[in-house]
Amino acid sequence: MSSNSIRILAGNSHPALARLIAKRLGTDLANVTVTKYSNQETAVTIGESVRDEDVYIVQSGCGEINDHLMELLIMINACKTASARRITAVLPCFPYARQDKKDKSRAPISAKLVANMLTVAGADHVITMDLHASQIQGFFDCPVDNLYGEPSVLRYIRENVPDWKSAIIVSPDAGGAKRATSIADHLDLDFALIHKERKKANEVSRMVLVGDVAGKVAILVDDMADTCGTLGLAAKTLLDNGAAAVYAIVIHGVLSGKALDVINNSVLTRVVVTNTIPHAEKKKQCPKLDTIDVSAVLAEAIRRTHNGESVSYLFGHATI
């Protein structure tokens, strides 16, 4: 007989985060085996009953993104055909989130395609964190909870940035201005903006600072750091304009390509990322990296969803 309890399933993208979430909820991860056949097909075996249970599948959009996405879709479908009461896809970092609009001729809107695939596979609900564009929520025909890392970032700044009351919050591009001004308002700090001109994707040519950072600790805030070219150049621009020190706080630390070399050779004092994407191995190669644990936020969102409570409390409060 089912108890309609929480069942946490983990894919191969970020098992460490799934374990932290399960520990916070006082439960164990469900028995799931995800393997590949010799022809690279993904095979999923769920080793316990999920009939009439509330299932949460944790899978982040990182590493081998296409394999992990396929894993997630197969796991959702396996739970659906096993008669789970409700299936929630927990995507700490949403895959293909940067392909959210048709920015040039014949460009695909891949984020919409991913949303369709999740819905067709059988997801009844999606929990994610800091979508690259909030409008992605509208791509889904099922409820989406877009959690924010901002409360955790605010707490980190208050506890770990020395002399933060005389700091200045800086957005490395115009697109992140709203996020940076929100953090600046909450901390009652000044705000500056860097205007960047790109020659091509992942390559910044020139940066112009708007605002006064002289003698202040500059805190760069962004939602995603991929190759870190932008952060490295932004930090240099800020230091050239008289900043005392430069911190970077990023929600999703993709850190691909030469990112670690860029950070190690940059003037950045510290680069802080959340654990929506695994980076334990990268921290060994880059002493400047620091982590904000968001497992408590995701676990609390799962608990509130399961119990039918409001999730909006988490938008403005950090969970301990």
Short mmCIF file of N, CA, C and O in Angstrom, two decimals, residues 10-88:
data_model
loop_
_atom_site.label_atom_id
_atom_site.label_comp_id
_atom_site.label_asym_id
_atom_site.label_seq_id
_atom_site.Cartn_x
_atom_site.Cartn_y
_atom_site.Cartn_z
N ALA A 10 17.76 10.26 -8.55
CA ALA A 10 18.90 11.04 -9.04
C ALA A 10 19.41 10.46 -10.34
O ALA A 10 19.59 9.25 -10.47
N GLY A 11 19.68 11.36 -11.29
CA GLY A 11 20.37 10.96 -12.52
C GLY A 11 21.87 11.03 -12.29
O GLY A 11 22.33 11.22 -11.17
N ASN A 12 22.63 10.92 -13.36
CA ASN A 12 24.10 10.90 -13.24
C ASN A 12 24.74 12.28 -13.31
O ASN A 12 25.96 12.39 -13.18
N SER A 13 23.94 13.34 -13.51
CA SER A 13 24.55 14.66 -13.71
C SER A 13 25.10 15.25 -12.42
O SER A 13 26.15 15.88 -12.43
N HIS A 14 24.37 15.08 -11.30
CA HIS A 14 24.81 15.70 -10.05
C HIS A 14 24.31 14.91 -8.84
O HIS A 14 23.51 15.40 -8.04
N PRO A 15 24.80 13.65 -8.67
CA PRO A 15 24.33 12.83 -7.56
C PRO A 15 24.63 13.42 -6.18
O PRO A 15 23.88 13.21 -5.23
N ALA A 16 25.72 14.19 -6.08
CA ALA A 16 26.09 14.78 -4.78
C ALA A 16 25.01 15.75 -4.29
O ALA A 16 24.64 15.74 -3.10
N LEU A 17 24.49 16.57 -5.19
CA LEU A 17 23.42 17.51 -4.82
C LEU A 17 22.15 16.75 -4.45
O LEU A 17 21.47 17.10 -3.48
N ALA A 18 21.83 15.70 -5.20
CA ALA A 18 20.64 14.90 -4.90
C ALA A 18 20.75 14.27 -3.51
O ALA A 18 19.76 14.24 -2.76
N ARG A 19 21.95 13.82 -3.14
CA ARG A 19 22.15 13.24 -1.81
C ARG A 19 21.96 14.29 -0.72
O ARG A 19 21.37 14.01 0.33
N LEU A 20 22.47 15.51 -0.97
CA LEU A 20 22.31 16.61 0.00
C LEU A 20 20.83 16.95 0.19
O LEU A 20 20.36 17.18 1.31
N ILE A 21 20.08 16.97 -0.92
CA ILE A 21 18.64 17.27 -0.87
C ILE A 21 17.91 16.18 -0.07
O ILE A 21 17.09 16.48 0.80
N ALA A 22 18.22 14.92 -0.38
CA ALA A 22 17.57 13.80 0.32
C ALA A 22 17.89 13.84 1.81
O ALA A 22 17.01 13.61 2.65
N LYS A 23 19.15 14.16 2.15
CA LYS A 23 19.55 14.25 3.55
C LYS A 23 18.76 15.34 4.27
O LYS A 23 18.32 15.16 5.41
N ARG A 24 18.59 16.48 3.61
CA ARG A 24 17.82 17.60 4.19
C ARG A 24 16.37 17.19 4.45
O ARG A 24 15.74 17.67 5.39
N LEU A 25 15.86 16.32 3.61
CA LEU A 25 14.46 15.88 3.72
C LEU A 25 14.32 14.66 4.63
O LEU A 25 13.21 14.16 4.83
N GLY A 26 15.44 14.18 5.15
CA GLY A 26 15.40 13.03 6.05
C GLY A 26 15.00 11.74 5.38
O GLY A 26 14.34 10.88 5.97
N THR A 27 15.40 11.59 4.12
CA THR A 27 15.05 10.38 3.37
C THR A 27 16.27 9.88 2.61
O THR A 27 17.31 10.55 2.57
N ASP A 28 16.16 8.73 1.99
CA ASP A 28 17.24 8.19 1.16
C ASP A 28 16.88 8.33 -0.30
O ASP A 28 15.70 8.42 -0.65
N LEU A 29 17.89 8.33 -1.16
CA LEU A 29 17.63 8.34 -2.60
C LEU A 29 16.99 7.00 -3.00
O LEU A 29 17.36 5.95 -2.47
N ALA A 30 16.04 7.06 -3.91
CA ALA A 30 15.41 5.84 -4.41
C ALA A 30 16.44 5.03 -5.20
O ALA A 30 17.40 5.59 -5.75
N ASN A 31 16.22 3.75 -5.26
CA ASN A 31 17.14 2.85 -5.96
C ASN A 31 16.91 2.92 -7.47
O ASN A 31 15.93 2.39 -7.98
N VAL A 32 17.82 3.62 -8.16
CA VAL A 32 17.71 3.78 -9.62
C VAL A 32 19.06 3.43 -10.24
O VAL A 32 20.11 3.85 -9.76
N THR A 33 19.03 2.66 -11.31
CA THR A 33 20.26 2.35 -12.04
C THR A 33 20.15 2.92 -13.44
O THR A 33 19.21 2.62 -14.17
N VAL A 34 21.10 3.78 -13.78
CA VAL A 34 21.14 4.37 -15.13
C VAL A 34 22.41 3.88 -15.81
O VAL A 34 23.52 4.16 -15.35
N THR A 35 22.26 3.13 -16.87
CA THR A 35 23.42 2.58 -17.57
C THR A 35 23.31 2.87 -19.06
O THR A 35 22.29 3.37 -19.54
N LYS A 36 24.40 2.53 -19.77
CA LYS A 36 24.40 2.67 -21.23
C LYS A 36 24.69 1.32 -21.86
O LYS A 36 25.57 0.58 -21.38
N TYR A 37 23.96 1.01 -22.92
CA TYR A 37 24.27 -0.17 -23.69
C TYR A 37 25.53 0.11 -24.52
O TYR A 37 25.97 1.26 -24.63
N SER A 38 26.09 -0.93 -25.13
CA SER A 38 27.32 -0.75 -25.90
C SER A 38 27.10 0.17 -27.11
O SER A 38 28.05 0.77 -27.61
N ASN A 39 25.85 0.30 -27.57
CA ASN A 39 25.57 1.20 -28.69
C ASN A 39 25.21 2.61 -28.21
O ASN A 39 24.68 3.42 -28.96
N GLN A 40 25.48 2.89 -26.91
CA GLN A 40 25.30 4.22 -26.28
C GLN A 40 23.84 4.58 -25.99
O GLN A 40 23.55 5.72 -25.65
N GLU A 41 22.93 3.61 -26.11
CA GLU A 41 21.55 3.86 -25.66
C GLU A 41 21.51 3.91 -24.14
O GLU A 41 22.22 3.17 -23.47
N THR A 42 20.67 4.80 -23.61
CA THR A 42 20.52 4.91 -22.15
C THR A 42 19.45 3.96 -21.66
O THR A 42 18.36 3.89 -22.23
N ALA A 43 19.77 3.23 -20.59
CA ALA A 43 18.81 2.29 -20.00
C ALA A 43 18.60 2.67 -18.54
O ALA A 43 19.56 2.91 -17.81
N VAL A 44 17.33 2.74 -18.12
CA VAL A 44 17.00 3.12 -16.75
C VAL A 44 16.23 1.98 -16.08
O VAL A 44 15.27 1.45 -16.65
N THR A 45 16.64 1.62 -14.87
CA THR A 45 15.91 0.63 -14.08
C THR A 45 15.59 1.23 -12.72
O THR A 45 16.50 1.63 -11.99
N ILE A 46 14.30 1.33 -12.40
CA ILE A 46 13.88 1.84 -11.10
C ILE A 46 13.66 0.62 -10.20
O ILE A 46 12.78 -0.20 -10.45
N GLY A 47 14.49 0.54 -9.14
CA GLY A 47 14.56 -0.69 -8.34
C GLY A 47 13.57 -0.79 -7.20
O GLY A 47 13.70 -1.67 -6.35
N GLU A 48 12.58 0.12 -7.13
CA GLU A 48 11.56 0.03 -6.08
C GLU A 48 10.26 0.62 -6.59
O GLU A 48 10.25 1.36 -7.57
N SER A 49 9.17 0.30 -5.91
CA SER A 49 7.86 0.76 -6.37
C SER A 49 7.70 2.27 -6.18
O SER A 49 8.06 2.82 -5.14
N VAL A 50 7.17 2.94 -7.21
CA VAL A 50 6.83 4.37 -7.10
C VAL A 50 5.32 4.58 -7.35
O VAL A 50 4.88 5.69 -7.54
N ARG A 51 4.56 3.48 -7.35
CA ARG A 51 3.12 3.58 -7.60
C ARG A 51 2.46 4.49 -6.57
O ARG A 51 2.61 4.32 -5.36
N ASP A 52 1.74 5.48 -7.08
CA ASP A 52 0.99 6.43 -6.26
C ASP A 52 1.88 7.26 -5.33
O ASP A 52 1.41 7.77 -4.31
N GLU A 53 3.16 7.38 -5.65
CA GLU A 53 4.09 8.18 -4.85
C GLU A 53 4.34 9.54 -5.50
O GLU A 53 4.07 9.74 -6.69
N ASP A 54 4.88 10.49 -4.70
CA ASP A 54 5.22 11.82 -5.18
C ASP A 54 6.71 11.80 -5.54
O ASP A 54 7.57 11.80 -4.66
N VAL A 55 7.00 11.76 -6.84
CA VAL A 55 8.36 11.53 -7.32
C VAL A 55 9.04 12.84 -7.73
O VAL A 55 8.46 13.65 -8.45
N TYR A 56 10.29 13.00 -7.28
CA TYR A 56 11.11 14.17 -7.65
C TYR A 56 12.41 13.66 -8.26
O TYR A 56 13.16 12.92 -7.61
N ILE A 57 12.66 14.03 -9.51
CA ILE A 57 13.85 13.56 -10.22
C ILE A 57 14.84 14.71 -10.34
O ILE A 57 14.55 15.72 -10.99
N VAL A 58 16.00 14.56 -9.71
CA VAL A 58 17.01 15.63 -9.69
C VAL A 58 18.02 15.39 -10.81
O VAL A 58 18.72 14.36 -10.83
N GLN A 59 18.09 16.32 -11.74
CA GLN A 59 19.02 16.21 -12.86
C GLN A 59 19.37 17.61 -13.36
O GLN A 59 18.51 18.35 -13.81
N SER A 60 20.64 17.99 -13.24
CA SER A 60 21.05 19.34 -13.64
C SER A 60 21.53 19.35 -15.09
O SER A 60 21.97 18.33 -15.61
N GLY A 61 21.43 20.50 -15.71
CA GLY A 61 21.85 20.66 -17.11
C GLY A 61 23.32 20.99 -17.20
O GLY A 61 23.70 22.15 -17.38
N CYS A 62 24.19 19.97 -17.07
CA CYS A 62 25.62 20.23 -17.07
C CYS A 62 26.36 19.00 -17.58
O CYS A 62 25.75 17.95 -17.79
N GLY A 63 27.66 19.13 -17.75
CA GLY A 63 28.46 17.99 -18.20
C GLY A 63 28.03 17.53 -19.58
O GLY A 63 27.94 18.31 -20.52
N GLU A 64 27.76 16.23 -19.70
CA GLU A 64 27.26 15.68 -20.97
C GLU A 64 25.77 16.01 -21.06
O GLU A 64 24.91 15.16 -20.80
N ILE A 65 25.48 17.24 -21.45
CA ILE A 65 24.11 17.76 -21.34
C ILE A 65 23.10 16.90 -22.09
O ILE A 65 22.04 16.58 -21.55
N ASN A 66 23.41 16.51 -23.31
CA ASN A 66 22.43 15.76 -24.11
C ASN A 66 22.14 14.39 -23.51
O ASN A 66 20.99 13.95 -23.45
N ASP A 67 23.18 13.72 -23.03
CA ASP A 67 22.99 12.41 -22.37
C ASP A 67 22.15 12.56 -21.10
O ASP A 67 21.25 11.77 -20.83
N HIS A 68 22.46 13.59 -20.32
CA HIS A 68 21.75 13.79 -19.06
C HIS A 68 20.29 14.18 -19.29
O HIS A 68 19.41 13.79 -18.53
N LEU A 69 20.05 14.95 -20.35
CA LEU A 69 18.67 15.32 -20.68
C LEU A 69 17.88 14.07 -21.09
O LEU A 69 16.74 13.87 -20.65
N MET A 70 18.50 13.23 -21.90
CA MET A 70 17.84 11.99 -22.33
C MET A 70 17.57 11.08 -21.14
O MET A 70 16.50 10.47 -21.03
N GLU A 71 18.55 11.01 -20.22
CA GLU A 71 18.39 10.25 -18.98
C GLU A 71 17.14 10.72 -18.23
O GLU A 71 16.33 9.91 -17.77
N LEU A 72 17.04 12.03 -18.08
CA LEU A 72 15.91 12.62 -17.34
C LEU A 72 14.58 12.26 -18.00
O LEU A 72 13.63 11.85 -17.33
N LEU A 73 14.52 12.40 -19.32
CA LEU A 73 13.27 12.11 -20.05
C LEU A 73 12.87 10.64 -19.88
O LEU A 73 11.69 10.33 -19.66
N ILE A 74 13.86 9.74 -19.94
CA ILE A 74 13.57 8.31 -19.80
C ILE A 74 13.12 8.00 -18.37
O ILE A 74 12.19 7.21 -18.15
N MET A 75 13.76 8.64 -17.39
CA MET A 75 13.38 8.42 -15.98
C MET A 75 11.96 8.92 -15.72
O MET A 75 11.18 8.27 -15.02
N ILE A 76 11.62 10.08 -16.29
CA ILE A 76 10.25 10.62 -16.14
C ILE A 76 9.25 9.63 -16.73
O ILE A 76 8.23 9.30 -16.10
N ASN A 77 9.56 9.16 -17.93
CA ASN A 77 8.63 8.25 -18.60
C ASN A 77 8.51 6.92 -17.87
O ASN A 77 7.43 6.34 -17.78
N ALA A 78 9.63 6.44 -17.31
CA ALA A 78 9.62 5.19 -16.54
C ALA A 78 8.71 5.33 -15.31
O ALA A 78 7.94 4.42 -14.99
N CYS A 79 8.79 6.49 -14.64
CA CYS A 79 7.94 6.72 -13.46
C CYS A 79 6.46 6.87 -13.85
O CYS A 79 5.57 6.41 -13.13
N LYS A 80 6.25 7.48 -15.01
CA LYS A 80 4.86 7.67 -15.49
C LYS A 80 4.22 6.31 -15.77
O LYS A 80 3.07 6.05 -15.36
N THR A 81 4.95 5.45 -16.46
CA THR A 81 4.40 4.13 -16.79
C THR A 81 4.34 3.22 -15.55
O THR A 81 3.66 2.20 -15.57
N ALA A 82 5.07 3.61 -14.47
CA ALA A 82 5.01 2.86 -13.22
C ALA A 82 3.94 3.43 -12.28
O ALA A 82 3.91 3.10 -11.09
N SER A 83 3.08 4.31 -12.81
CA SER A 83 1.91 4.84 -12.09
C SER A 83 2.25 5.74 -10.89
O SER A 83 1.57 5.69 -9.87
N ALA A 84 3.30 6.58 -11.03
CA ALA A 84 3.58 7.56 -9.99
C ALA A 84 2.44 8.58 -9.94
O ALA A 84 1.85 8.91 -10.98
N ARG A 85 2.10 9.05 -8.75
CA ARG A 85 0.99 10.00 -8.61
C ARG A 85 1.33 11.33 -9.26
O ARG A 85 0.53 11.92 -9.98
N ARG A 86 2.54 11.85 -8.97
CA ARG A 86 2.98 13.13 -9.55
C ARG A 86 4.48 13.05 -9.78
O ARG A 86 5.22 12.51 -8.97
N ILE A 87 4.92 13.57 -10.92
CA ILE A 87 6.34 13.54 -11.27
C ILE A 87 6.83 14.97 -11.42
O ILE A 87 6.32 15.73 -12.25
N THR A 88 7.83 15.34 -10.61
CA THR A 88 8.41 16.68 -10.67
C THR A 88 9.86 16.58 -11.13
O THR A 88 10.66 15.84 -10.55
#
